[in-house]
PDB file of C-alpha atoms in Angstrom:
ATOM      1  CA  MET A   1     -81.924  -3.791  39.237  1.00  0.00           C
ATOM      2  CA  ARG A   2     -80.678  -7.325  38.805  1.00  0.00           C
ATOM      3  CA  LYS A   3     -81.250  -7.025  35.035  1.00  0.00           C
ATOM      4  CA  ASN A   4     -79.115  -3.863  34.911  1.00  0.00           C
ATOM      5  CA  TYR A   5     -76.406  -5.581  36.910  1.00  0.00           C
ATOM      6  CA  TRP A   6     -76.145  -8.439  34.410  1.00  0.00           C
ATOM      7  CA  MET A   7     -76.166  -6.001  31.486  1.00  0.00           C
ATOM      8  CA  MET A   8     -73.336  -4.024  33.045  1.00  0.00           C
ATOM      9  CA  ALA A   9     -71.367  -7.220  33.648  1.00  0.00           C
ATOM     10  CA  ALA A  10     -71.863  -8.338  30.061  1.00  0.00           C
ATOM     11  CA  ILE A  11     -70.730  -4.967  28.693  1.00  0.00           C
ATOM     12  CA  LEU A  12     -67.686  -4.968  30.954  1.00  0.00           C
ATOM     13  CA  PHE A  13     -66.773  -8.526  29.903  1.00  0.00           C
ATOM     14  CA  CYS A  14     -67.033  -7.682  26.200  1.00  0.00           C
ATOM     15  CA  GLY A  15     -64.980  -4.557  26.725  1.00  0.00           C
ATOM     16  CA  LEU A  16     -62.222  -6.462  28.455  1.00  0.00           C
ATOM     17  CA  SER A  17     -62.280  -9.094  25.702  1.00  0.00           C
ATOM     18  CA  MET A  18     -61.961  -6.452  23.009  1.00  0.00           C
ATOM     19  CA  VAL A  19     -59.095  -4.754  24.808  1.00  0.00           C
ATOM     20  CA  SER A  20     -57.421  -8.099  25.299  1.00  0.00           C
ATOM     21  CA  CYS A  21     -57.863  -9.063  21.639  1.00  0.00           C
ATOM     22  CA  GLY A  22     -56.722  -5.635  20.623  1.00  0.00           C
ATOM     23  CA  ASN A  23     -53.519  -6.042  22.581  1.00  0.00           C
ATOM     24  CA  LYS A  24     -52.831  -9.291  20.788  1.00  0.00           C
ATOM     25  CA  ASN A  25     -53.433  -7.684  17.427  1.00  0.00           C
ATOM     26  CA  VAL A  26     -51.133  -4.725  18.013  1.00  0.00           C
ATOM     27  CA  LYS A  27     -48.303  -6.762  19.411  1.00  0.00           C
ATOM     28  CA  GLU A  28     -45.259  -5.747  17.355  1.00  0.00           C
ATOM     29  CA  GLN A  29     -43.840  -8.433  15.152  1.00  0.00           C
ATOM     30  CA  PRO A  30     -40.032  -8.647  15.097  1.00  0.00           C
ATOM     31  CA  LYS A  31     -38.706  -6.590  12.205  1.00  0.00           C
ATOM     32  CA  GLU A  32     -36.086  -7.971   9.897  1.00  0.00           C
ATOM     33  CA  ALA A  33     -32.808  -6.169  10.317  1.00  0.00           C
ATOM     34  CA  GLN A  34     -32.162  -3.933   7.362  1.00  0.00           C
ATOM     35  CA  VAL A  35     -28.522  -3.825   6.350  1.00  0.00           C
ATOM     36  CA  GLU A  36     -27.527  -0.832   4.313  1.00  0.00           C
ATOM     37  CA  THR A  37     -24.456  -1.369   2.162  1.00  0.00           C
ATOM     38  CA  VAL A  38     -22.330   1.716   1.733  1.00  0.00           C
ATOM     39  CA  GLN A  39     -19.450   1.615  -0.695  1.00  0.00           C
ATOM     40  CA  VAL A  40     -16.594   3.866   0.302  1.00  0.00           C
ATOM     41  CA  GLU A  41     -14.277   4.849  -2.492  1.00  0.00           C
ATOM     42  CA  ARG A  42     -10.672   4.857  -1.323  1.00  0.00           C
ATOM     43  CA  VAL A  43      -8.891   8.102  -2.023  1.00  0.00           C
ATOM     44  CA  VAL A  44      -5.326   7.570  -3.206  1.00  0.00           C
ATOM     45  CA  SER A  45      -2.962  10.257  -1.967  1.00  0.00           C
ATOM     46  CA  ASP A  46      -0.482  12.101  -4.166  1.00  0.00           C
ATOM     47  CA  ALA A  47       2.332  10.503  -2.156  1.00  0.00           C
ATOM     48  CA  GLU A  48       1.071   7.004  -3.074  1.00  0.00           C
ATOM     49  CA  LEU A  49       0.706   8.019  -6.711  1.00  0.00           C
ATOM     50  CA  CYS A  50       4.259   9.384  -6.728  1.00  0.00           C
ATOM     51  CA  ASN A  51       5.581   6.157  -5.179  1.00  0.00           C
ATOM     52  CA  ALA A  52       3.745   4.166  -7.869  1.00  0.00           C
ATOM     53  CA  ALA A  53       5.329   6.344 -10.583  1.00  0.00           C
ATOM     54  CA  VAL A  54       8.804   5.782  -9.136  1.00  0.00           C
ATOM     55  CA  ASP A  55       8.225   2.007  -8.976  1.00  0.00           C
ATOM     56  CA  ASN A  56       6.941   1.999 -12.545  1.00  0.00           C
ATOM     57  CA  TYR A  57      10.034   3.850 -13.774  1.00  0.00           C
ATOM     58  CA  LEU A  58      12.376   1.473 -11.961  1.00  0.00           C
ATOM     59  CA  VAL A  59      10.647  -1.593 -13.426  1.00  0.00           C
ATOM     60  CA  ASN A  60       9.915  -0.428 -16.968  1.00  0.00           C
ATOM     61  CA  VAL A  61      12.885   1.837 -17.680  1.00  0.00           C
ATOM     62  CA  ILE A  62      15.828   0.977 -15.430  1.00  0.00           C
ATOM     63  CA  GLY A  63      14.978  -2.680 -14.810  1.00  0.00           C
ATOM     64  CA  LYS A  64      14.872  -3.381 -18.550  1.00  0.00           C
ATOM     65  CA  ASN A  65      18.621  -2.693 -18.764  1.00  0.00           C
ATOM     66  CA  TYR A  66      19.425  -5.760 -16.653  1.00  0.00           C
ATOM     67  CA  ALA A  67      19.346  -9.463 -17.461  1.00  0.00           C
ATOM     68  CA  GLU A  68      15.691 -10.416 -17.694  1.00  0.00           C
ATOM     69  CA  ALA A  69      13.893 -12.558 -15.104  1.00  0.00           C
ATOM     70  CA  LYS A  70      10.278 -13.366 -14.288  1.00  0.00           C
ATOM     71  CA  TYR A  71       9.861 -10.756 -11.563  1.00  0.00           C
ATOM     72  CA  CYS A  72      11.254  -7.232 -11.416  1.00  0.00           C
ATOM     73  CA  ILE A  73      10.964  -5.830  -7.891  1.00  0.00           C
ATOM     74  CA  PRO A  74      11.693  -2.143  -7.300  1.00  0.00           C
ATOM     75  CA  CYS A  75      13.287  -1.082  -4.038  1.00  0.00           C
ATOM     76  CA  PRO A  76      13.386   2.723  -3.870  1.00  0.00           C
ATOM     77  CA  ILE A  77      14.872   4.132  -0.684  1.00  0.00           C
ATOM     78  CA  ILE A  78      13.425   7.636  -0.563  1.00  0.00           C
ATOM     79  CA  ILE A  79      15.614  10.193   1.204  1.00  0.00           C
ATOM     80  CA  SER A  80      13.591  13.371   0.652  1.00  0.00           C
ATOM     81  CA  THR A  81      10.772  14.814  -1.456  1.00  0.00           C
ATOM     82  CA  ASP A  82       9.584  18.258  -2.484  1.00  0.00           C
ATOM     83  CA  ASP A  83       6.018  18.314  -3.824  1.00  0.00           C
ATOM     84  CA  GLY A  84       5.541  22.073  -3.796  1.00  0.00           C
ATOM     85  CA  ASN A  85       5.261  22.120  -7.593  1.00  0.00           C
ATOM     86  CA  LYS A  86       2.968  19.391  -9.004  1.00  0.00           C
ATOM     87  CA  GLU A  87       4.553  19.911 -12.430  1.00  0.00           C
ATOM     88  CA  ASP A  88       7.986  19.079 -11.008  1.00  0.00           C
ATOM     89  CA  VAL A  89       7.800  16.950  -7.856  1.00  0.00           C
ATOM     90  CA  LEU A  90      11.333  16.186  -6.683  1.00  0.00           C
ATOM     91  CA  VAL A  91      12.191  12.782  -5.220  1.00  0.00           C
ATOM     92  CA  TRP A  92      15.742  12.180  -3.979  1.00  0.00           C
ATOM     93  CA  GLY A  93      16.631   8.584  -3.307  1.00  0.00           C
ATOM     94  CA  ASP A  94      18.875   5.577  -3.513  1.00  0.00           C
ATOM     95  CA  PHE A  95      16.916   3.676  -6.153  1.00  0.00           C
ATOM     96  CA  TRP A  96      17.467  -0.088  -6.346  1.00  0.00           C
ATOM     97  CA  VAL A  97      15.887  -2.631  -8.673  1.00  0.00           C
ATOM     98  CA  PHE A  98      16.203  -6.437  -8.665  1.00  0.00           C
ATOM     99  CA  ASN A  99      15.165  -9.129 -11.148  1.00  0.00           C
ATOM    100  CA  TYR A 100      14.270 -12.553  -9.753  1.00  0.00           C
ATOM    101  CA  ASP A 101      13.258 -16.035 -10.804  1.00  0.00           C
ATOM    102  CA  ILE A 102      11.557 -18.476  -8.448  1.00  0.00           C
ATOM    103  CA  ALA A 103      13.069 -21.835  -7.510  1.00  0.00           C
ATOM    104  CA  GLY A 104      11.029 -23.781  -4.974  1.00  0.00           C
ATOM    105  CA  ASP A 105      10.200 -21.400  -2.134  1.00  0.00           C
ATOM    106  CA  THR A 106      13.030 -18.976  -2.968  1.00  0.00           C
ATOM    107  CA  LEU A 107      13.391 -15.796  -5.008  1.00  0.00           C
ATOM    108  CA  LYS A 108      16.707 -16.181  -6.844  1.00  0.00           C
ATOM    109  CA  CYS A 109      18.296 -12.868  -7.785  1.00  0.00           C
ATOM    110  CA  VAL A 110      19.270 -12.839 -11.463  1.00  0.00           C
ATOM    111  CA  SER A 111      20.323  -9.202 -11.820  1.00  0.00           C
ATOM    112  CA  GLY A 112      19.868  -5.723 -10.426  1.00  0.00           C
ATOM    113  CA  GLY A 113      21.629  -2.653  -9.170  1.00  0.00           C
ATOM    114  CA  ASP A 114      21.682   0.743  -7.546  1.00  0.00           C
ATOM    115  CA  HIS A 115      20.770   4.077  -9.155  1.00  0.00           C
ATOM    116  CA  PRO A 116      21.001   6.987  -6.708  1.00  0.00           C
ATOM    117  CA  GLY A 117      19.808  10.377  -7.855  1.00  0.00           C
ATOM    118  CA  LEU A 118      16.894  12.761  -8.238  1.00  0.00           C
ATOM    119  CA  MET A 119      13.663  11.869 -10.010  1.00  0.00           C
ATOM    120  CA  HIS A 120      11.430  14.592 -11.454  1.00  0.00           C
ATOM    121  CA  LEU A 121       7.712  13.759 -11.503  1.00  0.00           C
ATOM    122  CA  LYS A 122       4.816  15.583 -13.097  1.00  0.00           C
ATOM    123  CA  LYS A 123       1.081  15.326 -12.538  1.00  0.00           C
ATOM    124  CA  THR A 124      -0.986  13.633 -15.242  1.00  0.00           C
ATOM    125  CA  ASP A 125      -4.651  12.702 -15.693  1.00  0.00           C
ATOM    126  CA  ASN A 126      -3.842   9.250 -14.277  1.00  0.00           C
ATOM    127  CA  GLY A 127      -1.585  10.245 -11.402  1.00  0.00           C
ATOM    128  CA  PHE A 128       2.106  11.039 -11.820  1.00  0.00           C
ATOM    129  CA  GLU A 129       4.885  10.020 -14.175  1.00  0.00           C
ATOM    130  CA  VAL A 130       8.656  10.385 -14.083  1.00  0.00           C
ATOM    131  CA  SER A 131       9.618  13.151 -16.512  1.00  0.00           C
ATOM    132  CA  GLY A 132      13.356  13.090 -15.838  1.00  0.00           C
ATOM    133  CA  PHE A 133      16.081  11.438 -13.779  1.00  0.00           C
ATOM    134  CA  ASP A 134      19.314  13.085 -12.624  1.00  0.00           C
ATOM    135  CA  ALA A 135      21.513  10.082 -11.904  1.00  0.00           C
ATOM    136  CA  VAL A 136      24.656  10.187  -9.794  1.00  0.00           C
ATOM    137  CA  GLU A 137      27.673   9.522 -11.992  1.00  0.00           C
ATOM    138  CA  ASP A 138      29.751   6.362 -11.757  1.00  0.00           C
ATOM    139  CA  GLY A 139      33.510   6.388 -11.345  1.00  0.00           C
ATOM    140  CA  ALA A 140      35.648   9.434 -10.598  1.00  0.00           C
ATOM    141  CA  GLY A 141      32.785  11.960 -10.667  1.00  0.00           C
ATOM    142  CA  ASN A 142      30.593   9.981  -8.275  1.00  0.00           C
ATOM    143  CA  ARG A 143      30.988  11.999  -5.078  1.00  0.00           C
ATOM    144  CA  GLU A 144      30.925  15.422  -6.722  1.00  0.00           C
ATOM    145  CA  SER A 145      27.807  14.628  -8.755  1.00  0.00           C
ATOM    146  CA  ALA A 146      26.130  13.198  -5.640  1.00  0.00           C
ATOM    147  CA  LYS A 147      26.866  16.434  -3.753  1.00  0.00           C
ATOM    148  CA  ARG A 148      25.451  18.501  -6.597  1.00  0.00           C
ATOM    149  CA  ILE A 149      22.329  16.402  -7.045  1.00  0.00           C
ATOM    150  CA  PHE A 150      21.483  15.765  -3.383  1.00  0.00           C
ATOM    151  CA  GLY A 151      22.442  19.227  -2.111  1.00  0.00           C
ATOM    152  CA  ASP A 152      21.179  19.614   1.468  1.00  0.00           C
ATOM    153  CA  ASN A 153      20.239  15.923   1.440  1.00  0.00           C
ATOM    154  CA  PHE A 154      23.783  14.748   0.705  1.00  0.00           C
ATOM    155  CA  ASP A 155      24.679  13.852   4.318  1.00  0.00           C
ATOM    156  CA  ALA A 156      21.522  11.733   4.638  1.00  0.00           C
ATOM    157  CA  PHE A 157      22.311  10.022   1.339  1.00  0.00           C
ATOM    158  CA  GLU A 158      25.944   9.356   2.304  1.00  0.00           C
ATOM    159  CA  GLU A 159      24.939   7.927   5.674  1.00  0.00           C
ATOM    160  CA  LEU A 160      22.439   5.565   4.047  1.00  0.00           C
ATOM    161  CA  ASN A 161      24.748   4.661   1.184  1.00  0.00           C
ATOM    162  CA  GLY A 162      27.422   3.615   3.657  1.00  0.00           C
ATOM    163  CA  ASN A 163      25.092   1.483   5.794  1.00  0.00           C
ATOM    164  CA  ALA A 164      24.814  -1.858   3.990  1.00  0.00           C
ATOM    165  CA  GLU A 165      22.968  -3.492   6.899  1.00  0.00           C
ATOM    166  CA  LYS A 166      20.191  -0.890   6.873  1.00  0.00           C
ATOM    167  CA  ARG A 167      19.869  -1.029   3.082  1.00  0.00           C
ATOM    168  CA  GLU A 168      19.569  -4.813   3.163  1.00  0.00           C
ATOM    169  CA  ASP A 169      16.909  -4.632   5.884  1.00  0.00           C
ATOM    170  CA  ILE A 170      14.883  -2.205   3.752  1.00  0.00           C
ATOM    171  CA  ARG A 171      15.311  -4.467   0.738  1.00  0.00           C
ATOM    172  CA  LEU A 172      14.072  -7.540   2.613  1.00  0.00           C
ATOM    173  CA  HIS A 173      10.985  -5.742   3.956  1.00  0.00           C
ATOM    174  CA  THR A 174      10.199  -4.173   0.570  1.00  0.00           C
ATOM    175  CA  THR A 175      10.524  -7.577  -1.091  1.00  0.00           C
ATOM    176  CA  ALA A 176       8.329  -9.207   1.563  1.00  0.00           C
ATOM    177  CA  ASP A 177       5.636  -6.576   0.944  1.00  0.00           C
ATOM    178  CA  TYR A 178       5.816  -7.283  -2.800  1.00  0.00           C
ATOM    179  CA  VAL A 179       5.556 -11.035  -2.190  1.00  0.00           C
ATOM    180  CA  LYS A 180       2.439 -10.584  -0.013  1.00  0.00           C
ATOM    181  CA  LYS A 181       0.794  -8.155  -2.431  1.00  0.00           C
ATOM    182  CA  HIS A 182       1.349 -10.441  -5.431  1.00  0.00           C
ATOM    183  CA  GLN A 183       0.822 -13.660  -3.449  1.00  0.00           C
ATOM    184  CA  LEU A 184       4.063 -15.248  -4.573  1.00  0.00           C
ATOM    185  CA  PRO A 185       4.680 -18.756  -3.151  1.00  0.00           C
ATOM    186  CA  VAL A 186       8.059 -17.916  -1.587  1.00  0.00           C
ATOM    187  CA  THR A 187       9.521 -17.399   1.861  1.00  0.00           C
ATOM    188  CA  MET A 188      13.221 -16.923   1.043  1.00  0.00           C
ATOM    189  CA  LEU A 189      15.490 -14.639  -0.996  1.00  0.00           C
ATOM    190  CA  GLN A 190      18.907 -15.563  -2.355  1.00  0.00           C
ATOM    191  CA  ASP A 191      21.632 -13.571  -4.106  1.00  0.00           C
ATOM    192  CA  PHE A 192      24.086 -15.423  -6.344  1.00  0.00           C
ATOM    193  CA  GLY A 193      26.907 -16.949  -4.291  1.00  0.00           C
ATOM    194  CA  TRP A 194      25.202 -16.194  -0.963  1.00  0.00           C
ATOM    195  CA  PRO A 195      23.040 -18.350   1.314  1.00  0.00           C
ATOM    196  CA  ALA A 196      19.272 -17.848   1.154  1.00  0.00           C
ATOM    197  CA  VAL A 197      17.740 -15.608   3.823  1.00  0.00           C
ATOM    198  CA  GLU A 198      14.204 -15.702   5.170  1.00  0.00           C
ATOM    199  CA  LEU A 199      11.864 -12.890   4.222  1.00  0.00           C
ATOM    200  CA  PRO A 200      10.215 -10.997   7.106  1.00  0.00           C
ATOM    201  CA  LYS A 201       6.737 -12.228   8.013  1.00  0.00           C
TER     202      LYS A 201
END
């Protein structure tokens, strides 16, 4: 009886040892965090592509007619668009362009001007391009041509065209965006004969 008792005790001890060792062996080791990199391709909207086409036209077609400077910054003030026909997207606006050189921390305006009218854009394999521009006439025919070109958008155009403060605010913000995007080392803008003004942060 005593012999059986010791045998049972020995078996029980070994069993407990095996269970204990087993627990140590199956203890989960910390897993290294797996980081999955997912690249998301940014989809560029038609509106952004149209804006890029307008900017490109202002810089490379209209801007070339002014006295040259290091930087040509477009400032289109869009009044209305009609993108119902991708072969003839209509963009009405008061289209400004300015050429600048840099002196110290200031963009110095060398040349530029205003070109209100209607741009026609068409879809291409690379986005959009300006296929035509109906410009408002200078001089005596200015108002009548503006009415004809802007149509239902004429009142909005006239209100904007007569608000120099609003136009200048748009120009400053557009220029500030350009400066940030192209990392230009400037904080001020100055027109000839005028004091320099600080660009919006």
